XYZ file of C-alpha atoms in Angstrom:
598
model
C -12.459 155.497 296.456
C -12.532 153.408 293.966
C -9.362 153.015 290.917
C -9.696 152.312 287.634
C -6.692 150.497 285.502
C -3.228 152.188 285.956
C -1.724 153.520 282.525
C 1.660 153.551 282.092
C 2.133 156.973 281.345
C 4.798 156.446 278.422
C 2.105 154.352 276.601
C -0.730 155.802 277.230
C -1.390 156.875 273.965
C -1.572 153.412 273.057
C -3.906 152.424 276.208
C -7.437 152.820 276.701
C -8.372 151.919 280.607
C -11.219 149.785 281.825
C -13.828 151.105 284.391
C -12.636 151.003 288.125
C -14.319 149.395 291.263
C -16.475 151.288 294.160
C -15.751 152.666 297.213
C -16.647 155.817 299.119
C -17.659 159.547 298.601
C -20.273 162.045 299.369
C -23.798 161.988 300.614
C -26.871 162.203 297.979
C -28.309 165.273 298.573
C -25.420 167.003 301.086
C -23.042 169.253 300.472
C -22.590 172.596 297.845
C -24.908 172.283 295.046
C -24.269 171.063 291.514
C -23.055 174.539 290.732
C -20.379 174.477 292.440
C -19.207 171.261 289.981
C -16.472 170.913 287.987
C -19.079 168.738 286.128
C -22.855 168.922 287.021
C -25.925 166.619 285.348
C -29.257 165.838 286.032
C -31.842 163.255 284.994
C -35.620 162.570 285.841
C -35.710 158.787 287.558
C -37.840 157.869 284.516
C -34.583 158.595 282.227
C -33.127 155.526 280.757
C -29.578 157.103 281.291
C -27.949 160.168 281.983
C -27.655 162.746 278.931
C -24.391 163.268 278.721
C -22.853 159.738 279.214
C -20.429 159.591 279.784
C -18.980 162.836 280.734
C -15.803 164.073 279.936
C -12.765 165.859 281.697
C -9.682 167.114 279.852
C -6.869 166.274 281.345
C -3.384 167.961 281.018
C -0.439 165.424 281.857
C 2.695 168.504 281.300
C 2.235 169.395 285.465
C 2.773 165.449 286.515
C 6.457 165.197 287.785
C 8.930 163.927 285.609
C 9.091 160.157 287.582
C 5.759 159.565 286.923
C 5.414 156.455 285.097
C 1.467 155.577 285.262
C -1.621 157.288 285.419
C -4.106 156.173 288.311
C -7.796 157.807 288.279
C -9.615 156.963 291.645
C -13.376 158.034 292.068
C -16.503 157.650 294.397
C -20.104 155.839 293.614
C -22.592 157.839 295.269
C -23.961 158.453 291.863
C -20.953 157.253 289.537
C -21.138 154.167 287.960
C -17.419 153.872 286.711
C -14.941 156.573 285.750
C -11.405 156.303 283.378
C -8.738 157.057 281.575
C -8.246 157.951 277.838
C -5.224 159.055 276.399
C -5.223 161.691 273.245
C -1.622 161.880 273.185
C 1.366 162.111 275.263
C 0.370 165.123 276.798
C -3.377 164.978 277.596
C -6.382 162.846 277.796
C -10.074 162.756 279.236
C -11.385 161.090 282.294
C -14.420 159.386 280.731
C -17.073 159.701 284.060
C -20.521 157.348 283.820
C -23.344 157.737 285.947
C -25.695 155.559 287.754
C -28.757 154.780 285.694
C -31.374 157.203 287.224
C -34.093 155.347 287.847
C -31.839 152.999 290.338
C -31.416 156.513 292.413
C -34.063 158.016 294.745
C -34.351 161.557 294.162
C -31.765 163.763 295.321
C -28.014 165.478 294.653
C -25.431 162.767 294.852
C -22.169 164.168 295.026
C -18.666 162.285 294.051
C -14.744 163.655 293.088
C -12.592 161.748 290.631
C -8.807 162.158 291.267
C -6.412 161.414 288.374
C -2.576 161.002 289.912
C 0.726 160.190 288.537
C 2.777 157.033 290.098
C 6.086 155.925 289.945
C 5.103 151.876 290.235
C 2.506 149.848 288.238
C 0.852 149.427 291.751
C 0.577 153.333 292.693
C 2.421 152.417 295.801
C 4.447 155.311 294.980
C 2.353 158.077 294.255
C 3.398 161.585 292.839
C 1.893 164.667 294.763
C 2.913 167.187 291.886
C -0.404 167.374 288.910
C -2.767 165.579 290.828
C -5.848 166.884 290.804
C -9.211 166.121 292.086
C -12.825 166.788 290.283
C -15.938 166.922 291.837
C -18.971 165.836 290.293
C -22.921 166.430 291.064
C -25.767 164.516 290.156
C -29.052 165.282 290.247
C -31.628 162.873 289.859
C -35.200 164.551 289.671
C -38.415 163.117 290.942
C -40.740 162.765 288.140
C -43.709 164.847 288.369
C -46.264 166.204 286.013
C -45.807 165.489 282.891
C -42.667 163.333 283.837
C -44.555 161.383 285.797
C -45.065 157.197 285.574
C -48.692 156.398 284.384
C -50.406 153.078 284.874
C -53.514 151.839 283.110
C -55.450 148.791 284.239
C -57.527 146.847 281.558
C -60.212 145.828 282.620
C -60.058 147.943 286.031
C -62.440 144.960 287.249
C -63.260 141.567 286.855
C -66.834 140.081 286.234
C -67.234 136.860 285.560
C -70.479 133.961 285.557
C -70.472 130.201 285.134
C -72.823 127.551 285.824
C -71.965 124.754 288.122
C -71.524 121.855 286.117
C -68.465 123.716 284.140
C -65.462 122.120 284.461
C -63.589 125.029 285.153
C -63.799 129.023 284.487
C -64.963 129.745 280.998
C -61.980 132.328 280.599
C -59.292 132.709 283.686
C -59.521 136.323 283.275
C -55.850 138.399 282.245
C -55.355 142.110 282.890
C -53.647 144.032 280.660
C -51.189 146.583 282.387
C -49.736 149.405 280.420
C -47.021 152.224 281.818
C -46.023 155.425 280.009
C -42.659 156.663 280.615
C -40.770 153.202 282.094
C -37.682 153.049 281.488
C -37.576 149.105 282.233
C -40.148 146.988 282.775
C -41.786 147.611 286.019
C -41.319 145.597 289.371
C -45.270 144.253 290.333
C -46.093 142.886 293.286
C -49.593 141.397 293.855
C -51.666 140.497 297.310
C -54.839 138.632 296.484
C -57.261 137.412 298.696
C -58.345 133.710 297.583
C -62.178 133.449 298.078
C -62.169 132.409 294.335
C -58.600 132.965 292.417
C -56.734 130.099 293.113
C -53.357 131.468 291.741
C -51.839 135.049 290.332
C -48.782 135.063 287.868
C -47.545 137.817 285.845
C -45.920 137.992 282.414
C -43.805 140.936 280.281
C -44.848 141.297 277.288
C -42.632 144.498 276.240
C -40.898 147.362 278.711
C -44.036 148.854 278.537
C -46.727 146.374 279.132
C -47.358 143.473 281.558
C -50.406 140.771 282.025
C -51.755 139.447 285.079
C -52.628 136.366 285.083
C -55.922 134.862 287.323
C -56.496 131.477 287.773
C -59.860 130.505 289.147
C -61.179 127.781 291.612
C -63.519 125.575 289.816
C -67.319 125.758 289.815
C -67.481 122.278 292.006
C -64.669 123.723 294.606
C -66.729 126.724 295.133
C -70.744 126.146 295.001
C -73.219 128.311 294.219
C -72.715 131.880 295.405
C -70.741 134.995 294.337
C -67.092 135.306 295.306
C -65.222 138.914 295.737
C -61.524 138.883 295.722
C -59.048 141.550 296.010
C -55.931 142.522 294.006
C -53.454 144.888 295.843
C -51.077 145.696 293.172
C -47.389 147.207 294.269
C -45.780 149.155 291.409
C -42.107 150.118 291.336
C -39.861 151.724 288.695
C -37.293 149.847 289.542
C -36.473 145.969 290.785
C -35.286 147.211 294.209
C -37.818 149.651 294.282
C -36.440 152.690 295.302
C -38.733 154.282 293.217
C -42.149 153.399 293.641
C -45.101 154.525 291.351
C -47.117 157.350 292.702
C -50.653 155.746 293.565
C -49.064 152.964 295.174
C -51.019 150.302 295.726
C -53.561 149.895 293.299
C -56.477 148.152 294.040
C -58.658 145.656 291.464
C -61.479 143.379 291.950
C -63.088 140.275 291.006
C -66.536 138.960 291.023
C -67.236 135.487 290.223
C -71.026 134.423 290.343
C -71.321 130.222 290.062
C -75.152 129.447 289.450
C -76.961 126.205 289.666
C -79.960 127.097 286.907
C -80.596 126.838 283.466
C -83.621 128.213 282.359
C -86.071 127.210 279.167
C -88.083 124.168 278.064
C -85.622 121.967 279.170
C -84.244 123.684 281.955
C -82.580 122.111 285.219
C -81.049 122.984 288.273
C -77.250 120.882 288.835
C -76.118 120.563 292.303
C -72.656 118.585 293.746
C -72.226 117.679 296.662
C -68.052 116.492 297.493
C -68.947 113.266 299.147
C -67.159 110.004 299.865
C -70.306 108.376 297.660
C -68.360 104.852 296.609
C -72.494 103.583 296.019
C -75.775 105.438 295.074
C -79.494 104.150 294.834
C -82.880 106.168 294.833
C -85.683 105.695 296.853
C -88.766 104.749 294.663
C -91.361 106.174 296.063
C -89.538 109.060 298.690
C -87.456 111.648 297.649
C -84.463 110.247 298.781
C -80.950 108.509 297.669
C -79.319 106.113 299.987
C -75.344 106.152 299.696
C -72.673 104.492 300.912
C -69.943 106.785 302.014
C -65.945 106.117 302.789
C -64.922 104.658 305.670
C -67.755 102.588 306.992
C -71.188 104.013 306.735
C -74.609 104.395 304.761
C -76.684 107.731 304.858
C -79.698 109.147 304.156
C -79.515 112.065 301.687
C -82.360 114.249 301.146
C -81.753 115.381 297.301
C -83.986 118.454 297.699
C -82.173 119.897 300.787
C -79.147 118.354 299.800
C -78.102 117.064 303.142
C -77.337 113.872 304.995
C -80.415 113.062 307.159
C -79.441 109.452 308.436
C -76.372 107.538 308.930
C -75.701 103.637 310.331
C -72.360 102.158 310.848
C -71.678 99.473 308.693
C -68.523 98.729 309.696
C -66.773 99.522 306.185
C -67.902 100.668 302.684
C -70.654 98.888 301.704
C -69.810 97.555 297.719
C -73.513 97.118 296.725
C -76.247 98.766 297.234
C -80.071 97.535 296.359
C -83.460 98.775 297.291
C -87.058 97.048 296.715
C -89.435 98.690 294.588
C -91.797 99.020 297.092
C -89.396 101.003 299.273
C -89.566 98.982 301.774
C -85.647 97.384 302.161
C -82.679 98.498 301.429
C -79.655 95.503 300.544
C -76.044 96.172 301.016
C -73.129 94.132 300.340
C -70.584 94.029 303.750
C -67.374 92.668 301.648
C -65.463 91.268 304.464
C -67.991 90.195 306.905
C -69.177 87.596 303.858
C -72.977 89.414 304.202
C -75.719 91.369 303.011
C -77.248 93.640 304.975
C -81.222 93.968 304.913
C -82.115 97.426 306.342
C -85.982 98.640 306.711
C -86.713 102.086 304.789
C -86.390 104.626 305.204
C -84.983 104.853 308.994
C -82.087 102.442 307.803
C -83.191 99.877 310.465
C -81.252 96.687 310.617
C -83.050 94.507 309.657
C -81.649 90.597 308.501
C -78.222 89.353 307.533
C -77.775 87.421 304.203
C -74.728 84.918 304.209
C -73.052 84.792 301.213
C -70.415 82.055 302.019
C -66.681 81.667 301.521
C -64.317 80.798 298.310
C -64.126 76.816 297.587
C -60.621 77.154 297.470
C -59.534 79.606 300.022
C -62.089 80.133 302.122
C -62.486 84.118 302.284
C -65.733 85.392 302.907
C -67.660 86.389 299.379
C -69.605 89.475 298.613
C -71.868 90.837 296.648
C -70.672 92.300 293.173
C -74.160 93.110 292.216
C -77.590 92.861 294.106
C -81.262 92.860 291.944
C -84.147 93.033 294.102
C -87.028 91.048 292.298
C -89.864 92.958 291.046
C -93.137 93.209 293.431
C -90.633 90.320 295.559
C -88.760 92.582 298.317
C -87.759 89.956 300.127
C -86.233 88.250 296.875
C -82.797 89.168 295.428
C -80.537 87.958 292.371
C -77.204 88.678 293.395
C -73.160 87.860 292.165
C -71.032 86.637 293.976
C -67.211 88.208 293.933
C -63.857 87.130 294.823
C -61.630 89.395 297.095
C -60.123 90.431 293.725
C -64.027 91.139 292.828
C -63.874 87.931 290.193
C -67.546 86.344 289.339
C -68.026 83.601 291.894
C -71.601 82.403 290.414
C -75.327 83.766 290.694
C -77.463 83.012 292.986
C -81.261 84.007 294.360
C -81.922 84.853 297.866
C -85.882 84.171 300.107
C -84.835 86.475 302.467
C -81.764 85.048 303.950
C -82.067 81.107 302.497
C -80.722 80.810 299.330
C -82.989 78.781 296.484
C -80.655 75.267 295.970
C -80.324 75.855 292.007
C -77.719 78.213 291.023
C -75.281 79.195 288.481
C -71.448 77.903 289.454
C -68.430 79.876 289.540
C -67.049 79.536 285.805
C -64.048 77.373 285.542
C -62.810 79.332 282.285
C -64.302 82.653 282.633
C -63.829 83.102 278.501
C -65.824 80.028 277.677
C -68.492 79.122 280.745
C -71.375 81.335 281.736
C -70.514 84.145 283.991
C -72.320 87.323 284.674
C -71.036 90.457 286.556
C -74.027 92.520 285.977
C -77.930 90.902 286.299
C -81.863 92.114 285.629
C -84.745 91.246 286.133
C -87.638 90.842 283.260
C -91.148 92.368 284.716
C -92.523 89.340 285.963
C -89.511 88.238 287.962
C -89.118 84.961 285.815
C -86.212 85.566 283.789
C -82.889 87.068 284.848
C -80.451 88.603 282.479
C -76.696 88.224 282.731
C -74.032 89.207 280.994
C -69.563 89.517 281.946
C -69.048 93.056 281.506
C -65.533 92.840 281.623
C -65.121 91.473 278.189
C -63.887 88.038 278.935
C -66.951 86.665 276.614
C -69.810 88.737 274.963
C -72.756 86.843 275.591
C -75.740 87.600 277.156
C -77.908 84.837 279.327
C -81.316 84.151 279.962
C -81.745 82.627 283.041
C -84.497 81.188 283.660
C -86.156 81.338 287.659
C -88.321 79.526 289.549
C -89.356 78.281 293.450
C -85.798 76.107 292.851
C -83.635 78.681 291.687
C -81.847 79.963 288.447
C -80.602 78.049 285.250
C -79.505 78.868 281.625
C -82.272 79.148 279.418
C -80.623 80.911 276.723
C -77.550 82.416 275.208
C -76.944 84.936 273.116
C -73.380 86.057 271.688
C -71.976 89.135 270.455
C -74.187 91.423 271.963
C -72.112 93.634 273.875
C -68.507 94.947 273.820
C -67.670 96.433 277.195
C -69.840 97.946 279.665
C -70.751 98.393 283.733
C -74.015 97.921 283.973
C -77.086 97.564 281.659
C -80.801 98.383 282.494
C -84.179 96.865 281.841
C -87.498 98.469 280.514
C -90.824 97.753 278.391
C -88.590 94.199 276.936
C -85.021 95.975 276.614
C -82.211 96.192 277.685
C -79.982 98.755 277.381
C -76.164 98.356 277.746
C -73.693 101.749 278.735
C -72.259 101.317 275.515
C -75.733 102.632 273.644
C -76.694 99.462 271.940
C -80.306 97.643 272.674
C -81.274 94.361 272.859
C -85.197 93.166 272.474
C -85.221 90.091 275.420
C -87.960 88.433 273.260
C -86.154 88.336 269.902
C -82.622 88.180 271.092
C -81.590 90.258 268.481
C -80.037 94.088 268.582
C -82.174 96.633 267.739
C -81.690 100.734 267.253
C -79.176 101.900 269.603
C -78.992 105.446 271.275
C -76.587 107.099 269.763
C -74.275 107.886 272.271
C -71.383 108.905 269.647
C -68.034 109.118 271.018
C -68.474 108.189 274.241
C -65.370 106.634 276.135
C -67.655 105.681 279.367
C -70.960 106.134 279.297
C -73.869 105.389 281.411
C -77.304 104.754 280.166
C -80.435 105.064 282.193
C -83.993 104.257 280.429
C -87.182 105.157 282.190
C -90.517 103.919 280.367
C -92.654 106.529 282.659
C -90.780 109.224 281.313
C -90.648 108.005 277.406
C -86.951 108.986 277.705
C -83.188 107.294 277.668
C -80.474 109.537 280.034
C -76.836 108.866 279.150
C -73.892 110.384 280.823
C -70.707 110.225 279.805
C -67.327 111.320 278.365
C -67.252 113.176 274.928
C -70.907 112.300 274.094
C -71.067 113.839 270.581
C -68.145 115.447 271.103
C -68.414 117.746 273.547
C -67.144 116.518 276.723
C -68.467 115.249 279.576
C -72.054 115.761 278.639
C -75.659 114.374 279.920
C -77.766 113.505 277.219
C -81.578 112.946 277.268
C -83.165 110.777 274.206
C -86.620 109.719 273.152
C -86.957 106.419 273.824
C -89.296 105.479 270.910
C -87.201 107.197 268.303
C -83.973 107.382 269.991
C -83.552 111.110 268.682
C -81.411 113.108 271.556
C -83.757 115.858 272.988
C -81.549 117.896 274.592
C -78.415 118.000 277.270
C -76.126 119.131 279.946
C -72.453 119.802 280.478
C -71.507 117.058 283.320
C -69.864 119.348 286.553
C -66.086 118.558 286.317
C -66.484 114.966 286.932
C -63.525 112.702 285.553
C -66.328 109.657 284.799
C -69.550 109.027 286.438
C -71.673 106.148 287.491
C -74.804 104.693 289.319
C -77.747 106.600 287.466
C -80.655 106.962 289.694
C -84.523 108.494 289.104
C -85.565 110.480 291.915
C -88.749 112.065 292.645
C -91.092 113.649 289.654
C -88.473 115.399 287.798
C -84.477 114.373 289.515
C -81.895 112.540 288.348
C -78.831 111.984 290.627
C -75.591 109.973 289.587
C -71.984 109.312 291.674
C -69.167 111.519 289.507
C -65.129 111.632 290.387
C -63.601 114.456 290.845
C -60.269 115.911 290.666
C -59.414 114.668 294.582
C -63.013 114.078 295.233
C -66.081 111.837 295.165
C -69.263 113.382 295.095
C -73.103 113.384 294.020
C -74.336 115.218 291.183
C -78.031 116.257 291.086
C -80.240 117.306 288.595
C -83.895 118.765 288.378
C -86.085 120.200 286.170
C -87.952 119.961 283.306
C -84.866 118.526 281.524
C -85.294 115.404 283.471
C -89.150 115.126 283.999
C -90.605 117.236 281.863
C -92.691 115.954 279.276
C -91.837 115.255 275.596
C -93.116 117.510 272.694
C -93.533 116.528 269.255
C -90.729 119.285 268.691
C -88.637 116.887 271.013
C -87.978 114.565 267.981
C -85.703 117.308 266.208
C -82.271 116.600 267.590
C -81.144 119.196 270.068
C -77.298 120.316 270.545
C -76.385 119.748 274.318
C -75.969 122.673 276.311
C-alpha cells in the first residue's frame, strides 16, 4: 500500500495533503465486480482521463479515538494513480482518489481499497484501530470498439514516384500524412522498411492527432535504371508502452520508384553512369569505344554501348594521361613514377614502346606526363608536358616515337613571367602547337612553332584566358572551359559561348557536328547542366541535367551520336554517357532559337 502525507489531525483543517506513493493491491480484472464498490468508474482506453477525477469519499473523523493525532490514508495502484486527504473541518473531510489515465491500462476491472487511519505519532508508528476504515474501489477500463474505436488514415496509401537518371536526387522525398480519430495522445509508430530504394524513414508530430512520415530516397546514380518496391510495416499503438495497440495492427504501405535513362523528342538522349574508379577518359576515333584509366593500377577497355569493361592491362598504377592517335591506332599513357609513357596498340591494349621522360635537374625524380597531344595524321608523334611530382610544368617537349626532337621549351625559372604551358594543341597541319598555364600564374597563350628540330616560341599572346583545365582546337579556334574563343590566325578573342554562370565548366567543340558541348556547374543557372550550342552562332540549342556529379571533366565524342565525360560523385568516380539525337543529331534552322535546358 501506498501512504499519502500524514495530517495532524488537530490541523487538519488548515492542511491539504499531497498524493502518496505505490505499492500493492488487487488484480485487474479479479475479484467482485465494480458493483460491489464503495466507488466504481469506467473509461474507454481512448479517454483522456477518467470522468469523475478525482473521486471523492466523505470521511467522518467523530469514530477516530480520542489519541489520535494524524490522519494517514494508505491505498493500492492497480488502477489508482494517487489518493488523499482533505479536511472540511474538524470533523470530516474527503479522500480525493485519482485514477490511472485509461489509455495506459489494457482493458479490464482493476480493483484497489484506500484505508484512511488515525495515529498517535507523525510517523503512524502508532496506529489507532478504532475509525479506520477501508474503501474499495473498481475501475473499469473498456476496450474501444465501434464507434469508440481508434481510426487511422494513410495519405497517400502508396507511393509512386519517377525520375530520370541524371537527377541529382529524388524530385520530392515523398511524406505521408497520418491522421487518427479518437487519440488521446499522440500515437506511438513504429516503422520496418525494406531499403531497395528508401534510404532512411523518420517521423514527425505535427498535432495529437496527426503525424508525417518521412522517406528519404537513394539517388538516381546509387540505384540505376530499374523500378524499386519497398515496404512500410507500420506498428500503431495508443500508447508509448503500447499496451494498447491499434486494431489493424500492422499496416502495410508501398513504394515504387521507377529511375529511367530516356528522354524523348528532337533532342532526346539516353544518360547512363557507370560508378567507376575513371581518374582518365579518352574515345576511340573511329571504334565505339573509351579507354580509361581506373584506380589502383590499370587501363580498360569500355564498350559505351554495352556499358562494360571489355579489356584491362596492368599498368602498375594510375596512369595520369591518357592520349590516343587519330587514326586509332595507339593509345599514350603517362606511368608517373616509372618516369614513362606507355605506347599501347589499339584496340587490344598491346604494349607496345616505352617513352622516357627523364628526371628533375635538381632532384632527380622521374617526370611524367601532365598532358599528352598526339599530332594530327603523325601517330607516332606526340607534344607532351612535362610535370613535377607536385605536377609543376617542367617544359614541352615533342616525341618520334620514343626519341625526343633536340629543340624544346625549358622548365620556366619564374613560372609568372617565362613561358609555361600546362595544357597544349595541335593546329591541323601539325605545325603549330598551342600552349597556355592554366593555373593562372600568367594569361598568355603561345604559339609554338614545330618542325623536324623541335618546338620554339613563335608567338605570344596575353590576356586571353582567366582560369581553365583544358582548351580544345577546331576549324582555327580554340576554345577555353571558361567559354571564351580565340581565332589562332588573328590572335584576337572572338564571340564566346555563353556559358553564364558556370563555376567549372568544360567545353567540347566538334566541327563535324556544327556544335559546342559544355558541361558544367550552374550553366545558366540551373545546376549542373550539359549544354549543346551552335557553333556558328553560338546560340545554346538545347540541354541536360548532369547525373549528381559534384564537377566533371575529360569530354570525349564517341561513335555517331555519344558523348561520354569522367563526373565525381558523392563517394564515387564514375563515367557518364550520353546518346541520342541531343548529341548527334543534326541542327535545324529552329536550332538557332535558344532552348531552356532540360
Amino acid at each position: 500500500m501506498r501512504s499519502a502525507p500524514v495530517i495532524p489531525l488537530l490541523l487538519a483543517i488548515l492542511c491539504f495533503p499531497g498524493c502518496g506513493g505505490g505499492g500493492d493491491g488487487g488484480d485487474a480484472g479479479g475479484g467482485a465486480g465494480p458493483s460491489s464498490a464503495d466507488i466504481s468508474v469506467s473509461a474507454f482506453v481512448t479517454d483522456s482521463a477518467v470522468v469523475p477525477s478525482p473521486a471523492i469519499i466523505a470521511v467522518s473523523l467523530r469514530d477516530f479515538s480520542d489519541k489520535a493525532e494524524y490522519v494517514r490514508v494508505s491505498y493500492s495502484t492497480q488502477g489508482l494513480d494517487s489518493a488523499g486527504y482533505s479536511p472540511r473541518d474538524e470533523h470530516a473531510g474527503e479522500i480525493h482518489v485519482y485514477f490511472q489515465r485509461p489509455f495506459y491500462l489494457a482493458p479490464g476491472v482493476y480493483h484497489d481499497s484506500v484505508r484512511i487511519e488515525g495515529c498517535e505519532d507523525s510517523d503512524c508508528i502508532r496506529v489507532l484501530p478504532q475509525g479506520a476504515r477501508t474503501y474499495s474501489v473498481a475501475y473499469t477500463v473498456k476496450p474501444a470498439t465501434g464507434a469508440n474505436a481508434p481510426t487511422v488514415t494513410f495519405s497517400p496509401q502508396s507511393v509512386q514516384l519517377q525520375d530520370l537518371i541524371s537527377s541529382s536526387g529524388a524530385t520530392t522525398n515523398p511524406v505521408i500524412d497520418v491522421n487518427f480519430t479518437r487519440a488521446p495522445i499522440p500515437p506511438r509508430m513504429e516503422i520496418e522498411s525494406t531499403s531497395n530504394a528508401i534510404a532512411r524513414v523518420t517521423t514527425g508530430t505535427q498535432s495529437d492527432s496527426h503525424q508525417q512520415i518521412h522517406l528519404s530516397l537513394k539517388t538516381p546514380v546509387e540505384l540505376g535504371v530499374g523500378t524499386y518496391t519497398d515496404t512500410l510495416s507500420i506498428r500503431l499503438c495508443i500508447d508509448p508502452d503500447c499496451v494498447n495497440p491499434y486494431p489493424g495492427n500492422p499496416y502495410t504501405l508501398t513504394v515504387e520508384y521507377s529511375i529511367t535513362n530516356a528522354v524523348g523528342g528532337e533532342h532526346g538522349y539516353t544518360v547512363d553512369v557507370l560508378l567507376l574508379p575513371a581518374l582518365e577518359l579518352v574515345a576511340d576515333p573511329g571504334r565505339e569505344l573509351l579507354y580509361v584509366s581506373l584506380e589502383p593500377a590499370s587501363i580498360a577497355v569500355l564498350d559505351p554501348v554495352t556499358r562494360e569493361l571489355v579489356h584491362s592491362v596492368d599498368v602498375g598504377e594510375a596512369a595520369s594521361a591518357l592520349a590516343v592517335s587519330d587514326d586509332g591506332q595507339y593509345l599514350y599513357a603517362s606511368v608517373r613514377r616509372t618516369g614513362k609513357i606507355r605506347r599501347f596498340r589499339l584496340p587490344q591494349l598491346t604494349p607496345d614502346i616505352d617513352i622516357e621522360l627523364g628526371t628533375h635537374a635538381i632532384f632527380g625524380t622521374p617526370l611524367a606526363a601532365k598532358d599528352i597531344q598526339v599530332a594530327p595524321a603523325q601517330p607516332g608523334t606526340i607534344a607532351v608536358v612535362l610535370a613535377d611530382e607536385a605536377n609543376g610544368t617542367q617544359g614541352v617537349v615533342v616525341f618520334d616515337g620514343a626519341t625526343a626532337r633536340a629543340d624544346r621549351i625549358p622548365p620556366p625559372v619564374n613560372p609568372y613571367t617565362d613561358v609555361a604551358a600546362d595544357v597544349l594543341q595541335w593546329n591541323a597541319d601539325a605545325t603549330l602547337l598551342f600552349g597556355a598555364n592554366w593555373v593562372g600564374q600568367n594569361d598568355s597563350l603561345y604559339d609554338f612553332s614545330v618542325d623536324a628540330g623541335g618546338l620554339r616560341v613563335s608567338a605570344t599572346t596575353t590576356g586571353v584566358h582567366t582560369s581553365f583545365q583544358s582548351m580544345r582546337y577546331a576549324e582555327g579556334l580554340l576554345y577555353f572551359d571558361d567559354g571564351r574563343v580565340f581565332d589562332t590566325a588573328a590572335h584576337r578573342l572572338v564571340d564566346p559561348i555563353p556559358v553564364g554562370t558556370c563555376f567549372v565548366c568544360r567545353t567540347l567543340p566538334d566541327a563535324e557536328l556544327g556544335k559546342v558541348f559544355v558541361a558544367g556547374v550552374s550553366v545558366f543557372g540551373v545546376g549542373d547542366s550539359l549544354q549543346v550550342h551552335d557553333m556558328t552562332t553560338r546560340a545554346p540549342i538545347a540541354g541536360a541535367v548532369l547525373p549528381g556529379a559534384l564537377g566533371m571533366h575529360h569530354l570525349a565524342r564517341w561513335g555517331a551520336d555519344g558523348l561520354a565525360m569522367l563526373g565525381n560523385f558523392p563517394g564515387s568516380l564514375g563515367v557518364i554517357l550520353y546518346r541520342g539525337p541531343l548529341i548527334g543529331g543534326q541542327l535545324s534552322a529552329a536550332d538557332a532559337t535558344p532552348a531552356p535546358p532540360r
